[in-house]
Coordinates of C-alpha atoms and ligand atoms in Angstrom, one line a residue:
X1 CA 131.5 146.2 148.0
X2 CA 133.1 146.9 151.3
X3 CA 136.1 149.2 151.6
X4 CA 138.3 146.9 153.8
X5 CA 140.9 144.9 151.7
X6 CA 139.7 141.6 150.4
X7 CA 142.9 140.7 148.6
X8 CA 146.5 140.9 150.1
X9 CA 149.3 141.3 147.6
X10 CA 152.7 140.5 149.0
X11 CA 156.1 140.5 147.3
X12 CA 159.5 139.5 148.4
X13 CA 161.3 142.7 147.6
X14 CA 160.7 146.2 146.3
X15 CA 162.4 145.1 143.1
X16 CA 159.3 143.0 142.5
X17 CA 157.0 146.0 142.5
X18 CA 157.0 146.8 138.7
X19 CA 155.5 143.4 138.0
X20 CA 153.3 143.0 141.1
X21 CA 151.7 146.5 140.8
X22 CA 150.0 145.1 137.7
X23 CA 148.0 142.8 140.0
X24 CA 146.9 145.9 141.9
X25 CA 145.9 147.7 138.8
X26 CA 143.6 144.8 137.7
X27 CA 142.0 144.7 141.1
X28 CA 141.5 148.4 141.1
X29 CA 139.8 148.2 137.7
X30 CA 137.5 145.5 139.0
X31 CA 136.6 147.6 142.1
X32 CA 138.2 145.1 144.6
X33 CA 139.7 146.7 147.7
X34 CA 143.3 145.3 148.2
X35 CA 146.4 146.0 150.3
X36 CA 150.0 145.6 149.1
X37 CA 153.1 145.0 151.1
X38 CA 156.7 143.7 151.0
X39 CA 157.6 140.6 153.0
X40 CA 160.0 137.8 152.5
X41 CA 160.1 134.1 153.4
X42 CA 163.8 134.4 154.0
X43 CA 164.6 137.9 155.0
X44 CA 161.4 138.6 157.0
X45 CA 160.2 135.1 158.1
X46 CA 158.4 136.3 161.2
X47 CA 156.5 139.1 159.5
X48 CA 155.5 136.7 156.7
X49 CA 154.1 134.1 159.2
X50 CA 152.3 136.8 161.2
X51 CA 150.8 138.3 158.0
X52 CA 149.5 135.0 156.8
X53 CA 148.4 133.7 160.3
X54 CA 146.2 136.8 160.9
X55 CA 145.0 137.3 157.3
X56 CA 141.6 135.6 157.7
X57 CA 140.7 137.4 160.9
X58 CA 141.7 140.7 159.3
X59 CA 139.2 140.1 156.6
X60 CA 141.3 139.0 153.6
X61 CA 139.8 136.4 151.4
X62 CA 142.6 135.7 148.9
X63 CA 146.4 136.3 149.0
X64 CA 148.6 136.9 146.0
X65 CA 152.3 136.4 146.6
X66 CA 155.1 137.2 144.2
X67 CA 158.7 136.3 144.6
X68 CA 161.7 135.5 142.5
X69 CA 164.7 133.1 142.7
X70 CA 164.3 130.6 145.6
X71 CA 160.7 131.7 145.8
X72 CA 159.3 130.3 149.0
X73 CA 157.0 133.3 149.8
X74 CA 153.7 131.9 148.5
X75 CA 154.4 128.4 150.0
X76 CA 155.2 129.8 153.5
X77 CA 152.1 131.9 153.4
X78 CA 150.1 128.9 152.4
X79 CA 151.6 127.0 155.4
X80 CA 150.2 129.6 157.7
X81 CA 146.7 130.1 156.3
X82 CA 143.9 128.1 154.8
X83 CA 142.9 131.1 152.6
X84 CA 143.5 130.5 148.8
X85 CA 147.0 131.6 148.0
X86 CA 148.0 132.5 144.4
X87 CA 151.7 132.4 143.7
X88 CA 153.4 134.6 141.0
X89 CA 156.9 133.3 140.1
X90 CA 159.0 136.3 139.2
X91 CA 161.8 136.5 136.6
X92 CA 164.9 137.6 138.3
X93 CA 168.4 136.2 138.7
X94 CA 170.4 133.8 136.5
X95 CA 167.5 131.4 135.9
X96 CA 165.0 134.1 134.7
X97 CA 162.1 132.8 136.8
X98 CA 162.3 129.1 136.1
X99 CA 163.7 128.6 139.6
X100 CA 160.9 130.7 141.0
X101 CA 158.3 128.7 139.0
X102 CA 159.5 125.4 140.3
X103 CA 159.8 126.7 143.9
X104 CA 156.3 128.1 143.8
X105 CA 154.4 125.4 141.9
X106 CA 155.9 122.2 143.6
X107 CA 153.9 122.3 146.8
X108 CA 153.3 119.2 148.9
X109 CA 149.8 117.7 149.0
X110 CA 147.6 119.5 151.5
X111 CA 149.3 122.9 151.2
X112 CA 148.4 124.2 147.7
X113 CA 149.5 127.3 145.9
X114 CA 147.6 128.2 142.7
X115 CA 150.6 129.1 140.5
X116 CA 150.3 131.4 137.5
X117 CA 152.8 132.0 134.8
X118 CA 156.2 133.6 135.3
X119 CA 155.5 137.4 135.8
X120 CA 151.8 136.5 135.6
X121 CA 150.6 139.1 138.1
X122 CA 147.6 140.2 136.0
X123 CA 146.3 136.6 135.8
X124 CA 146.9 136.3 139.5
X125 CA 144.5 139.2 140.0
X126 CA 141.9 137.9 137.5
X127 CA 142.0 134.5 139.3
X128 CA 141.5 136.3 142.7
X129 CA 138.5 138.0 141.1
X130 CA 137.1 134.7 139.9
X131 CA 137.5 133.2 143.5
X132 CA 135.7 136.3 145.0
X133 CA 133.0 136.1 142.3
X134 CA 131.6 133.0 144.0
X135 CA 130.6 135.2 147.0
X136 CA 130.3 138.7 145.3
X137 CA 127.9 138.7 142.3
X138 CA 129.1 142.2 141.4
X139 CA 132.6 140.8 140.8
X140 CA 131.1 138.2 138.5
X141 CA 129.4 141.0 136.6
X142 CA 132.7 142.9 136.3
X143 CA 134.4 139.7 135.0
X144 CA 131.7 139.3 132.4
X145 CA 132.1 142.9 131.3
X146 CA 135.8 142.5 131.0
X147 CA 135.5 139.3 128.9
X148 CA 132.9 141.0 126.6
X149 CA 135.3 144.0 126.1
X150 CA 138.2 141.7 125.3
X151 CA 136.0 139.8 122.7
X152 CA 134.8 143.0 121.1
X153 CA 138.3 144.5 120.9
X154 CA 139.7 141.3 119.3
X155 CA 136.7 141.0 116.8
X156 CA 137.3 144.6 115.8
X157 CA 141.0 144.0 115.2
X158 CA 140.1 140.9 113.2
X159 CA 137.7 142.9 111.0
X160 CA 140.3 145.6 110.5
X161 CA 142.9 143.1 109.5
X162 CA 140.6 141.4 107.0
X163 CA 139.6 144.8 105.6
X164 CA 143.2 145.8 105.1
X165 CA 144.0 142.6 103.3
X166 CA 140.9 142.7 101.0
Ligands
RP5_1 C1 163.4 137.4 146.1 O1 164.7 137.7 145.6 C2 162.6 138.6 145.7 O2 161.3 138.3 145.6 C3 163.2 139.2 144.4 O3 162.5 138.7 143.3 C4 164.6 138.5 144.4 C5 165.7 139.6 144.5 O4 165.5 140.4 145.6 P1 166.4 141.8 145.7 O5 167.8 141.3 145.9 O6 166.2 142.6 144.5 O7 165.8 142.5 146.9 O8 163.4 137.2 147.4

């Protein structure tokens, strides 16, 4: 696996970091090089356009974008690149993420954003891994290992629960 970032994680504000760093943790666990930055569709529109417009030539293969409230970050990024963009609607403000979910998921035909659950940063990272696994067999291997570990752990808990009840 190369050391140059393959995944870009962007978020609208530093207040988004506690959730979005969970995406970074998953990518690190899977051995995927990534970069993380703050940009905003509304407060830093030029930086966002520049980031997305140069992403492919800089070597990124997937972009994860998290934002709350009127969450246009993932959509604006998708407007400026044909790389796959995964949007993470974040729970903040009076509507607790429902606003961000609608803003992120309701993209017009031709400019898709693959939207995960509200605060679903971990799944955004797993989805990024699945996309990368098409090209990188080692990522497919890591995903298989992770699924096997999840199965084993749940089967163990199931056995313990049954034993406790017997
Ligand atoms: C969005 O507004 C950000 O993504 C964040 O979730 C929300 C609030 O931002 P701050 O006021 O905390 O910077 O753009």
